[in-house]
Tab-separated table of C-alpha atoms and ligand atoms in Angstrom:
chain	number	residue	atom	x	y	z
A	30	MET	CA	109.160	10.783	-79.736
A	31	GLY	CA	109.883	9.460	-76.046
A	32	PHE	CA	112.472	9.885	-73.531
A	33	ARG	CA	116.095	10.868	-75.034
A	34	LYS	CA	118.330	8.308	-75.920
A	35	ASP	CA	120.681	8.911	-73.170
A	36	PHE	CA	117.653	9.129	-70.570
A	37	LEU	CA	119.144	7.839	-66.757
A	38	TRP	CA	117.038	5.153	-65.994
A	39	GLY	CA	118.086	3.558	-62.152
A	40	GLY	CA	117.395	3.245	-58.809
A	41	ALA	CA	118.362	5.378	-55.540
A	42	THR	CA	119.687	4.864	-52.213
A	43	ALA	CA	121.220	6.907	-49.398
A	44	ALA	CA	124.220	5.852	-47.189
A	45	ASN	CA	122.900	5.467	-43.826
A	46	GLN	CA	119.622	3.832	-44.895
A	47	CYS	CA	121.330	0.982	-46.735
A	48	GLU	CA	125.188	0.641	-45.656
A	49	GLY	CA	125.361	-0.271	-41.936
A	50	ALA	CA	128.725	-1.101	-40.755
A	51	TYR	CA	128.536	2.089	-38.970
A	52	ASN	CA	131.699	1.791	-37.099
A	53	GLU	CA	133.864	0.106	-39.414
A	54	ASP	CA	137.153	1.210	-41.134
A	55	GLY	CA	137.263	4.283	-39.124
A	56	ARG	CA	133.695	5.745	-39.811
A	57	GLY	CA	132.937	8.106	-37.270
A	58	LEU	CA	129.249	8.537	-35.738
A	59	ALA	CA	126.897	10.440	-37.520
A	60	ASN	CA	123.565	12.061	-36.420
A	61	VAL	CA	121.566	9.770	-38.655
A	62	ASP	CA	122.820	6.897	-36.774
A	63	LEU	CA	121.197	7.869	-33.919
A	64	ALA	CA	117.563	8.016	-35.239
A	65	PRO	CA	115.628	4.907	-33.256
A	66	VAL	CA	112.695	3.245	-34.780
A	67	GLY	CA	109.596	3.670	-32.703
A	68	LYS	CA	107.823	6.442	-30.820
A	69	ASP	CA	110.641	8.379	-30.105
A	70	ARG	CA	111.994	8.937	-33.635
A	71	ALA	CA	109.985	12.103	-34.456
A	72	ALA	CA	111.361	13.952	-31.518
A	73	VAL	CA	114.590	13.015	-32.207
A	74	ILE	CA	115.017	13.743	-35.906
A	75	ASN	CA	112.660	17.266	-35.059
A	76	GLY	CA	115.818	18.178	-33.107
A	77	ASP	CA	113.226	17.962	-29.873
A	78	MET	CA	114.651	15.283	-28.028
A	79	LYS	CA	118.737	14.764	-27.333
A	80	MET	CA	120.159	11.783	-28.733
A	81	PHE	CA	124.010	12.009	-28.813
A	82	ASP	CA	124.728	8.438	-28.115
A	83	PHE	CA	123.004	4.838	-28.240
A	84	ASP	CA	121.062	3.949	-25.137
A	85	ASP	CA	119.841	0.578	-24.162
A	86	ASN	CA	116.411	1.267	-24.470
A	87	HIS	CA	116.243	1.900	-28.377
A	88	PHE	CA	116.730	0.186	-31.669
A	89	TYR	CA	118.831	2.206	-34.050
A	90	PRO	CA	118.346	0.465	-37.431
A	91	ALA	CA	121.175	2.362	-39.370
A	92	ARG	CA	123.746	0.741	-37.417
A	93	ASP	CA	123.277	-2.230	-39.537
A	94	ALA	CA	120.786	-1.355	-42.414
A	95	ILE	CA	120.945	-3.887	-44.762
A	96	ASP	CA	124.689	-4.267	-44.781
A	97	MET	CA	125.326	-3.311	-48.172
A	98	TYR	CA	128.614	-2.060	-47.121
A	99	HIS	CA	129.786	-5.812	-47.544
A	100	ARG	CA	127.368	-6.650	-50.257
A	101	TYR	CA	127.630	-3.850	-52.563
A	102	LYS	CA	128.988	-6.009	-55.497
A	103	GLU	CA	126.152	-8.206	-55.606
A	104	ASP	CA	123.568	-5.375	-54.944
A	105	ILE	CA	125.278	-3.751	-57.761
A	106	ALA	CA	125.027	-6.594	-60.121
A	107	LEU	CA	121.912	-6.985	-59.625
A	108	PHE	CA	120.978	-3.251	-60.663
A	109	ALA	CA	122.963	-4.114	-63.858
A	110	GLU	CA	120.682	-6.728	-64.328
A	111	MET	CA	117.829	-4.647	-64.588
A	112	GLY	CA	119.787	-2.446	-66.728
A	113	PHE	CA	120.087	0.594	-64.659
A	114	LYS	CA	122.127	3.368	-66.667
A	115	THR	CA	122.422	5.160	-63.365
A	116	TYR	CA	122.680	4.300	-59.593
A	117	ARG	CA	122.034	7.298	-57.317
A	118	LEU	CA	123.641	6.847	-53.844
A	119	SER	CA	125.393	9.097	-51.379
A	120	ILE	CA	128.725	9.041	-49.577
A	121	ALA	CA	128.742	8.804	-45.809
A	122	TRP	CA	130.605	12.198	-44.908
A	123	SER	CA	131.746	10.414	-41.402
A	124	ARG	CA	133.584	7.675	-43.566
A	125	ILE	CA	135.843	10.342	-45.445
A	126	PHE	CA	136.318	12.776	-42.453
A	127	PRO	CA	135.016	10.743	-39.197
A	128	LYS	CA	134.926	13.776	-37.164
A	129	GLY	CA	134.126	16.202	-39.888
A	130	ASP	CA	136.801	19.053	-39.157
A	131	GLU	CA	140.231	17.053	-39.751
A	132	THR	CA	142.363	18.567	-42.687
A	133	GLU	CA	143.379	14.736	-43.850
A	134	PRO	CA	140.736	12.424	-45.083
A	135	ASN	CA	140.138	8.625	-43.934
A	136	GLU	CA	141.934	6.323	-46.891
A	137	ALA	CA	139.878	3.358	-46.149
A	138	GLY	CA	136.229	5.587	-46.444
A	139	LEU	CA	137.715	6.988	-49.820
A	140	LYS	CA	138.874	3.766	-51.141
A	141	TYR	CA	135.554	1.733	-50.691
A	142	TYR	CA	133.625	4.565	-52.438
A	143	GLU	CA	136.597	4.431	-55.226
A	144	ASP	CA	135.913	0.936	-55.604
A	145	LEU	CA	131.755	0.979	-55.453
A	146	PHE	CA	131.858	3.638	-58.247
A	147	LYS	CA	134.499	1.277	-60.153
A	148	GLU	CA	132.021	-1.169	-59.584
A	149	CYS	CA	129.258	0.787	-61.560
A	150	LYS	CA	131.341	1.731	-64.096
A	151	LYS	CA	131.996	-1.988	-64.867
A	152	TYR	CA	128.422	-2.208	-65.840
A	153	GLY	CA	128.727	1.120	-67.661
A	154	MET	CA	126.155	2.922	-65.159
A	155	GLU	CA	126.672	6.321	-64.010
A	156	PRO	CA	126.846	7.112	-60.394
A	157	LEU	CA	124.874	9.802	-59.323
A	158	VAL	CA	126.328	11.028	-56.010
A	159	THR	CA	124.579	12.954	-53.007
A	160	ILE	CA	127.267	14.297	-51.063
A	161	THR	CA	125.211	14.724	-48.108
A	162	HIS	CA	121.845	12.457	-47.638
A	163	PHE	CA	121.056	13.988	-44.131
A	164	ASP	CA	124.138	13.247	-42.290
A	165	CYS	CA	126.179	15.393	-40.403
A	166	PRO	CA	129.407	13.938	-38.125
A	167	MET	CA	128.015	13.825	-34.651
A	168	HIS	CA	131.403	15.730	-33.699
A	169	LEU	CA	130.397	18.743	-35.703
A	170	VAL	CA	126.959	18.417	-34.284
A	171	GLU	CA	128.584	18.476	-30.574
A	172	LYS	CA	131.457	20.540	-30.820
A	173	TYR	CA	130.003	22.907	-33.556
A	174	GLY	CA	126.005	23.063	-33.168
A	175	ALA	CA	126.060	21.270	-36.873
A	176	TRP	CA	124.913	23.897	-39.521
A	177	ARG	CA	123.772	26.708	-37.163
A	178	SER	CA	127.662	27.269	-37.203
A	179	ARG	CA	129.597	29.105	-39.895
A	180	GLU	CA	132.311	26.802	-39.525
A	181	LEU	CA	130.525	23.766	-41.518
A	182	VAL	CA	130.766	25.633	-44.670
A	183	GLY	CA	134.932	25.465	-44.459
A	184	PHE	CA	134.196	21.660	-43.592
A	185	TYR	CA	132.004	20.912	-46.160
A	186	GLU	CA	134.120	22.543	-48.630
A	187	ASN	CA	137.089	20.544	-47.605
A	188	LEU	CA	135.182	17.084	-48.223
A	189	CYS	CA	134.468	18.502	-51.756
A	190	HIS	CA	137.807	19.287	-52.503
A	191	VAL	CA	138.555	15.831	-51.553
A	192	ILE	CA	136.021	13.920	-53.031
A	193	PHE	CA	136.011	15.747	-56.623
A	194	ASN	CA	139.682	15.334	-56.913
A	195	ARG	CA	139.665	11.757	-56.226
A	196	TYR	CA	136.772	10.795	-58.054
A	197	LYS	CA	137.519	12.700	-61.028
A	198	GLY	CA	136.572	10.743	-64.278
A	199	LEU	CA	134.605	8.281	-61.749
A	200	VAL	CA	131.582	10.526	-61.084
A	201	LYS	CA	130.171	13.663	-63.148
A	202	TYR	CA	126.597	13.762	-61.481
A	203	TRP	CA	126.411	15.241	-58.206
A	204	LEU	CA	123.956	16.569	-55.799
A	205	THR	CA	124.594	18.918	-52.911
A	206	PHE	CA	122.263	18.014	-49.970
A	207	ASN	CA	119.669	15.922	-50.324
A	208	GLU	CA	116.404	17.457	-50.055
A	209	ILE	CA	117.433	20.661	-48.727
A	210	ASN	CA	114.186	22.138	-47.668
A	211	VAL	CA	113.801	19.052	-44.574
A	212	LEU	CA	116.158	21.206	-42.878
A	213	LEU	CA	112.953	23.336	-42.034
A	214	HIS	CA	110.659	20.052	-41.274
A	215	ALA	CA	112.997	17.520	-39.557
A	216	PRO	CA	116.088	19.870	-38.709
A	217	PHE	CA	118.062	17.026	-36.774
A	218	MET	CA	118.080	14.763	-38.980
A	219	GLY	CA	118.224	17.143	-42.293
A	220	ALA	CA	121.055	19.389	-40.667
A	221	GLY	CA	122.099	18.023	-37.513
A	222	LEU	CA	120.244	20.738	-35.541
A	223	TYR	CA	119.192	19.992	-31.838
A	224	PHE	CA	117.576	22.996	-29.948
A	225	GLU	CA	118.456	24.146	-26.608
A	226	GLU	CA	115.909	25.369	-24.492
A	227	GLY	CA	114.862	29.208	-25.238
A	228	GLU	CA	116.500	28.791	-28.684
A	229	ASP	CA	114.708	30.973	-31.666
A	230	LYS	CA	114.011	28.076	-33.743
A	231	ASP	CA	113.368	30.073	-36.741
A	232	GLN	CA	116.229	31.972	-36.535
A	233	VAL	CA	118.798	29.046	-36.116
A	234	LYS	CA	117.108	27.219	-39.001
A	235	TYR	CA	117.421	30.092	-41.448
A	236	GLN	CA	120.961	30.942	-40.312
A	237	ALA	CA	121.462	26.849	-40.995
A	238	ALA	CA	119.797	27.256	-44.453
A	239	HIS	CA	122.188	29.894	-45.424
A	240	HIS	CA	125.421	27.903	-44.607
A	241	GLU	CA	123.970	25.093	-46.454
A	242	LEU	CA	123.329	27.273	-49.637
A	243	LEU	CA	126.507	29.139	-49.259
A	244	ALA	CA	128.420	25.411	-49.185
A	245	SER	CA	126.497	24.328	-51.833
A	246	ALA	CA	127.268	27.422	-54.003
A	247	ILE	CA	131.203	26.764	-53.274
A	248	ALA	CA	130.699	23.066	-53.811
A	249	THR	CA	129.312	23.929	-57.457
A	250	LYS	CA	132.286	26.116	-58.001
A	251	ILE	CA	134.562	23.541	-56.999
A	252	ALA	CA	133.072	20.600	-59.113
A	253	HIS	CA	133.444	22.975	-62.173
A	254	GLU	CA	137.113	23.859	-61.501
A	255	VAL	CA	138.180	20.512	-60.892
A	256	ASP	CA	136.372	19.121	-64.200
A	257	PRO	CA	134.156	21.288	-66.537
A	258	GLU	CA	132.493	17.857	-66.995
A	259	ASN	CA	130.826	17.877	-63.824
A	260	LYS	CA	127.225	18.620	-63.705
A	261	VAL	CA	125.867	19.616	-60.388
A	262	GLY	CA	122.260	19.593	-59.019
A	263	CYS	CA	120.197	20.923	-55.999
A	264	MET	CA	117.606	18.641	-54.533
A	265	LEU	CA	114.381	19.554	-53.381
A	266	ALA	CA	111.598	17.567	-51.285
A	267	GLY	CA	108.892	18.008	-54.222
A	268	GLY	CA	105.319	17.937	-55.058
A	269	SER	CA	103.097	20.896	-55.706
A	270	ASN	CA	100.496	22.331	-53.631
A	271	TYR	CA	96.985	22.340	-54.044
A	272	ALA	CA	94.060	24.745	-52.774
A	273	TYR	CA	91.298	22.837	-51.159
A	274	THR	CA	89.133	24.945	-52.718
A	275	PRO	CA	88.971	28.200	-55.119
A	276	LYS	CA	88.409	30.423	-52.383
A	277	PRO	CA	91.205	33.282	-52.855
A	278	GLU	CA	92.629	32.397	-49.492
A	279	ASP	CA	93.464	28.496	-49.919
A	280	VAL	CA	95.426	29.677	-52.977
A	281	TRP	CA	97.202	31.793	-51.444
A	282	ALA	CA	97.707	29.420	-48.530
A	283	SER	CA	98.547	26.689	-51.580
A	284	ARG	CA	101.272	29.258	-52.974
A	285	LYS	CA	102.770	30.102	-49.493
A	286	ALA	CA	103.470	26.302	-48.745
A	287	ASP	CA	105.211	26.115	-51.978
A	288	ARG	CA	107.322	28.960	-51.550
A	289	GLU	CA	108.289	27.795	-48.403
A	290	ASN	CA	110.282	24.847	-50.477
A	291	TYR	CA	111.264	26.855	-53.616
A	292	PHE	CA	113.013	29.101	-51.090
A	293	PHE	CA	115.939	26.881	-51.360
A	294	ILE	CA	115.854	26.183	-55.129
A	295	ASP	CA	115.399	29.885	-56.066
A	296	VAL	CA	118.774	30.568	-54.319
A	297	GLN	CA	120.465	27.535	-55.769
A	298	SER	CA	119.019	27.875	-59.331
A	299	ARG	CA	118.440	31.605	-59.964
A	300	GLY	CA	121.435	32.789	-57.694
A	301	GLU	CA	119.632	35.131	-55.452
A	302	TYR	CA	117.922	35.134	-52.193
A	303	PRO	CA	113.727	35.717	-53.623
A	304	THR	CA	112.218	38.935	-52.278
A	305	TYR	CA	109.445	37.141	-50.717
A	306	ALA	CA	111.561	35.276	-48.390
A	307	LEU	CA	113.798	38.301	-47.462
A	308	LYS	CA	110.305	40.211	-46.613
A	309	GLU	CA	108.799	37.180	-44.248
A	310	MET	CA	112.257	37.173	-42.834
A	311	GLU	CA	112.102	40.770	-41.922
A	312	ARG	CA	109.081	40.653	-40.335
A	313	LYS	CA	110.173	37.521	-38.405
A	314	GLY	CA	113.215	39.123	-37.279
A	315	ILE	CA	115.249	36.837	-38.508
A	316	GLU	CA	118.662	37.723	-39.393
A	317	LEU	CA	120.724	35.762	-42.174
A	318	PRO	CA	124.307	35.642	-41.304
A	319	ILE	CA	125.418	37.123	-44.826
A	320	GLN	CA	129.180	38.073	-44.745
A	321	GLU	CA	130.925	39.525	-47.757
A	322	GLY	CA	131.232	37.725	-50.999
A	323	ASP	CA	128.683	35.439	-50.011
A	324	LEU	CA	125.927	36.680	-52.314
A	325	GLU	CA	128.683	36.971	-55.369
A	326	LEU	CA	129.089	33.259	-54.547
A	327	LEU	CA	125.488	32.409	-54.288
A	328	LYS	CA	124.936	34.625	-57.928
A	329	GLU	CA	127.891	33.152	-59.528
A	330	HIS	CA	127.660	29.343	-58.941
A	331	THR	CA	124.181	28.124	-59.576
A	332	VAL	CA	123.379	24.849	-60.389
A	333	ASP	CA	123.425	23.111	-63.377
A	334	PHE	CA	119.859	21.083	-63.086
A	335	VAL	CA	117.179	20.694	-60.607
A	336	SER	CA	116.493	17.524	-58.988
A	337	PHE	CA	113.655	16.734	-56.795
A	338	SER	CA	111.899	13.601	-55.188
A	339	TYR	CA	108.184	13.138	-55.569
A	340	TYR	CA	105.947	10.824	-53.864
A	341	ALA	CA	102.843	13.138	-53.640
A	342	SER	CA	101.177	16.593	-53.956
A	343	ARG	CA	99.859	18.413	-50.771
A	344	VAL	CA	96.720	20.042	-50.464
A	345	GLN	CA	96.393	23.308	-48.086
A	346	SER	CA	93.106	24.989	-46.424
A	347	THR	CA	92.179	27.721	-44.411
A	348	ASP	CA	88.944	26.190	-43.124
A	349	PRO	CA	89.271	25.243	-39.679
A	350	GLU	CA	86.475	22.238	-40.367
A	351	ILE	CA	89.162	20.901	-43.072
A	352	ASN	CA	92.113	19.833	-40.865
A	353	GLU	CA	92.441	16.072	-40.754
A	354	LYS	CA	96.246	15.952	-41.710
A	355	ALA	CA	97.524	13.511	-44.609
A	356	PRO	CA	100.500	12.126	-43.447
A	357	GLY	CA	103.310	12.437	-45.829
A	358	ASN	CA	107.151	12.897	-46.466
A	359	LEU	CA	107.773	14.857	-43.326
A	360	MET	CA	105.507	17.888	-44.607
A	361	GLY	CA	101.849	17.301	-45.081
A	362	GLY	CA	98.712	19.481	-45.809
A	363	VAL	CA	95.282	18.255	-45.600
A	364	ILE	CA	93.633	15.168	-46.764
A	365	ASN	CA	92.859	15.226	-50.901
A	366	PRO	CA	89.289	13.721	-51.242
A	367	TYR	CA	90.051	12.618	-54.768
A	368	LEU	CA	92.975	10.620	-53.976
A	369	GLU	CA	93.999	7.069	-52.933
A	370	SER	CA	96.677	6.432	-50.034
A	371	SER	CA	99.278	4.059	-49.550
A	372	GLU	CA	99.476	2.013	-46.001
A	373	TRP	CA	101.320	5.186	-44.821
A	374	GLY	CA	98.774	7.224	-45.623
A	375	TRP	CA	100.742	9.003	-48.412
A	376	GLN	CA	98.342	9.783	-51.248
A	377	ILE	CA	98.906	8.874	-54.546
A	378	ASP	CA	98.834	11.435	-57.228
A	379	PRO	CA	100.563	10.542	-60.703
A	380	LEU	CA	99.328	13.525	-62.128
A	381	GLY	CA	100.778	15.555	-59.775
A	382	LEU	CA	104.032	14.490	-60.790
A	383	ARG	CA	103.224	16.241	-64.465
A	384	ILE	CA	102.200	19.001	-62.429
A	385	THR	CA	105.199	19.297	-60.438
A	386	LEU	CA	107.841	18.679	-63.460
A	387	ASN	CA	105.850	21.395	-65.227
A	388	ASP	CA	106.008	24.058	-62.104
A	389	LEU	CA	109.605	23.444	-61.629
A	390	TYR	CA	110.328	23.787	-65.269
A	391	ASP	CA	108.299	27.079	-65.665
A	392	ARG	CA	110.027	28.751	-62.599
A	393	TYR	CA	113.822	27.519	-63.199
A	394	GLN	CA	114.152	26.740	-66.981
A	395	LYS	CA	116.766	24.314	-66.334
A	396	PRO	CA	117.096	20.576	-66.852
A	397	LEU	CA	115.307	18.586	-63.960
A	398	PHE	CA	116.230	14.900	-62.779
A	399	ILE	CA	113.425	12.983	-60.683
A	400	VAL	CA	115.914	11.570	-58.338
A	401	GLU	CA	113.259	9.640	-56.350
A	402	ASN	CA	109.763	8.495	-56.396
A	403	GLY	CA	108.184	4.943	-54.968
A	404	LEU	CA	105.654	3.319	-53.307
A	405	GLY	CA	106.203	2.293	-49.614
A	406	ALA	CA	104.307	-1.036	-49.216
A	407	ILE	CA	104.118	-3.808	-47.008
A	408	ASP	CA	105.479	-6.907	-49.080
A	409	THR	CA	104.517	-10.503	-48.495
A	410	PRO	CA	106.891	-13.193	-49.784
A	411	ASP	CA	105.323	-16.727	-50.867
A	412	GLU	CA	106.657	-19.900	-49.686
A	413	ASN	CA	109.384	-19.221	-52.217
A	414	GLY	CA	110.520	-15.867	-51.005
A	415	TYR	CA	108.817	-14.186	-54.152
A	416	VAL	CA	106.823	-10.982	-53.905
A	417	GLU	CA	104.338	-10.142	-56.267
A	418	ASP	CA	104.033	-6.666	-56.261
A	419	ASP	CA	101.740	-5.659	-58.591
A	420	TYR	CA	100.403	-2.793	-56.729
A	421	ARG	CA	103.953	-1.478	-57.030
A	422	ILE	CA	104.100	-1.924	-60.398
A	423	GLU	CA	100.939	-0.106	-61.057
A	424	TYR	CA	102.254	2.968	-59.016
A	425	LEU	CA	105.123	3.296	-61.167
A	426	ALA	CA	103.662	2.904	-64.533
A	427	GLU	CA	101.479	5.616	-63.819
A	428	HIS	CA	103.747	7.824	-62.751
A	429	ILE	CA	106.095	6.839	-65.459
A	430	LYS	CA	103.545	7.480	-67.792
A	431	ALA	CA	102.752	11.093	-65.986
A	432	MET	CA	106.450	12.021	-66.747
A	433	LYS	CA	106.179	10.807	-70.209
A	434	ASP	CA	103.621	13.141	-70.861
A	435	ALA	CA	105.299	16.076	-69.073
A	436	VAL	CA	108.272	15.228	-71.695
A	437	GLU	CA	106.326	14.409	-74.652
A	438	ILE	CA	103.115	16.723	-74.684
A	439	ASP	CA	104.643	19.720	-72.515
A	440	GLY	CA	108.342	19.627	-73.324
A	441	VAL	CA	109.969	19.846	-69.898
A	442	GLU	CA	113.810	18.763	-70.267
A	443	LEU	CA	114.468	15.668	-68.055
A	444	LEU	CA	117.520	14.053	-67.646
A	445	GLY	CA	116.479	10.885	-65.715
A	446	TYR	CA	114.583	9.195	-63.414
A	447	THR	CA	115.784	6.734	-60.145
A	448	THR	CA	113.256	5.135	-58.158
A	449	TRP	CA	113.674	5.322	-54.440
A	450	GLY	CA	115.012	2.569	-52.508
A	451	CYS	CA	115.368	0.398	-55.583
A	452	ILE	CA	116.552	-2.358	-52.866
A	453	ASP	CA	114.705	-2.076	-49.966
A	454	LEU	CA	116.317	-0.480	-47.042
A	455	VAL	CA	115.720	1.427	-43.780
A	456	SER	CA	112.675	4.363	-43.927
A	457	ALA	CA	113.996	7.563	-43.127
A	458	GLY	CA	110.593	8.663	-41.731
A	459	THR	CA	109.878	5.719	-39.536
A	460	GLY	CA	112.953	3.829	-39.353
A	461	GLU	CA	111.152	0.591	-40.276
A	462	MET	CA	112.267	-1.882	-42.626
A	463	LYS	CA	108.665	-2.920	-43.402
A	464	LYS	CA	107.901	0.029	-45.462
A	465	ARG	CA	109.797	-1.480	-48.583
A	466	TYR	CA	110.112	0.368	-51.897
A	467	GLY	CA	112.409	-2.173	-53.661
A	468	PHE	CA	112.747	-4.414	-56.638
A	469	ILE	CA	114.800	-6.645	-54.639
A	470	TYR	CA	113.183	-7.872	-51.344
A	471	VAL	CA	115.876	-8.043	-48.560
A	472	ASP	CA	115.318	-10.505	-45.740
A	473	ARG	CA	115.206	-8.311	-42.609
A	474	ASP	CA	112.549	-6.782	-39.747
A	475	ASN	CA	111.859	-3.920	-37.610
A	476	ASP	CA	113.727	-5.347	-35.075
A	477	GLY	CA	116.720	-6.518	-37.148
A	478	ASN	CA	116.110	-9.760	-37.477
A	479	GLY	CA	116.927	-11.914	-40.908
A	480	THR	CA	119.166	-13.390	-43.053
A	481	LEU	CA	119.564	-10.488	-45.362
A	482	LYS	CA	119.289	-12.193	-48.329
A	483	ARG	CA	118.370	-10.820	-51.583
A	484	THR	CA	115.215	-11.876	-53.811
A	485	LYS	CA	113.992	-10.540	-56.999
A	486	LYS	CA	110.344	-9.203	-56.645
A	487	LYS	CA	108.013	-9.223	-59.610
A	488	SER	CA	108.918	-5.522	-60.201
A	489	PHE	CA	112.376	-6.614	-60.868
A	490	ASP	CA	111.754	-8.059	-64.173
A	491	TRP	CA	109.059	-5.348	-65.015
A	492	TYR	CA	111.478	-2.228	-64.397
A	493	LYS	CA	114.425	-4.440	-66.669
A	494	GLN	CA	111.512	-4.287	-69.584
A	495	VAL	CA	110.758	-0.499	-69.003
A	496	ILE	CA	114.593	0.432	-69.141
A	497	ALA	CA	115.181	-1.807	-72.350
A	498	SER	CA	112.030	-0.164	-73.946
A	499	ASN	CA	113.226	3.421	-72.645
A	500	GLY	CA	109.600	3.652	-70.986
A	501	GLU	CA	107.661	2.742	-74.236
A	502	ASP	CA	106.669	-0.780	-72.462
A	503	LEU	CA	105.033	-0.425	-69.500
A	504	SER	CA	102.828	-3.281	-69.438
A	505	ASN	CA	102.414	-5.508	-66.520
A	506	ASN	CA	102.159	-9.396	-68.094
B	602	LIG	C1	112.818	11.289	-48.705
B	602	LIG	C2	114.459	10.593	-48.491
B	602	LIG	O1	112.175	11.948	-48.218
B	602	LIG	O2	111.844	9.899	-48.767
B	602	LIG	C3	114.474	9.524	-48.152
B	602	LIG	O3	115.217	11.258	-49.191
B	602	LIG	C4	113.474	8.628	-48.046
B	602	LIG	O4	115.897	9.521	-47.610
B	602	LIG	C5	112.211	8.741	-48.433
B	602	LIG	O5	113.532	7.063	-47.443
B	602	LIG	C6	110.932	8.110	-48.617
B	602	LIG	O6	110.556	8.157	-47.241
B	602	LIG	P1	110.295	7.368	-46.065
B	602	LIG	O7	109.860	7.818	-44.753
B	602	LIG	O8	108.906	6.592	-46.579
B	602	LIG	O9	111.229	6.568	-46.179
């Protein structure tokens, strides 16, 4: 049996973490450009420290990243050599609308992605395009307060009109917002939200969430109108929550943590605000800025598939003694004593991927797509620049096995699998280069030094073999 014949194997990147060229060909400044590496990054991405322009005291890794803007042909050729069936990338909103609120797009930005998509097609690779991967033009942040303002919905709608029409026939798979639930955990990075003194943060976050959810439904509507072949997905920072013990309070805490994330996907996939969330908002005095027609839009334009990232499961405990936090993908829980951890403390749980796949499939009954998974690790090249990354191969093989079980044994419908950071790129969480996920090593360090030369790692040939065998041959020779 195994994976479907047209299973979409590939890799994933995001514009701001790989392109660089932050001010070329008319591109406008975006929130994601302004997240520095180092100790202030967390405060900036959380919306607690104002960083609306560059200063001399910080290094901003997204400005140049790995320079994929100029090297995409070389990089896509390498992806093709591995046999990618799909390449997940994001467009930078501010390349197409530099300020965000213009009526006419920037032709240079549009042309850039058109050429890039054609390059993918040349190799028979299906582009999987994230419309916003954390980015928001800074002009929209400064003038409108980003997604707290309803006007963003209209600007996003305009962007969607332009890209769906321009890329009709070139792109079929779209994701509206990367890890939409990250808005709650890193609001400046996730949605351009910076908090003014005394603001009710919860109110602002859920207000922004309503606007993004509405924008996502409108994007789905337009995508289907422009081309009925288009398939639109939502995207969750996934990883099911476990209870630390069978104590009912722990179980309940883990359910609540799951629901905080599912809230977004419930709306995008089922078309309605879930009652548990409405009740919680009522208790907290949060008012959703719902206008006439909004609920109908949400109901009528649900997504075609549910995509998610998976790095680790999470654990919730109500015991004050069990309080050592597991560092994780922006939202954490406590440490799971049964699991090993990566060098960044992210816990490694392949079975958790099968559990997450089943949880999502049970809940939504829509095709799923794993659009991020991988191991961030320190790679040390030998004298020839070669990296023997058996640890990465082992991590990926175990996760692919788990996803195979979910498909073969449990019957989960899965469209594809794209590993995160198929080429080394800037970390979203820390801004580091040394946290590497790729099959391709990029010579660049945390301070921006290096030749940017690309070198295949051991995992490059391994993944090629995995794809060629449609996931049957996971052996590491
Ligand atoms: C996801 C994001 O949160 O995880 C990516 O969608 C990010 O942008 C990835 O890079 C891995 O996280 P990190 O912090 O290791 O880069």
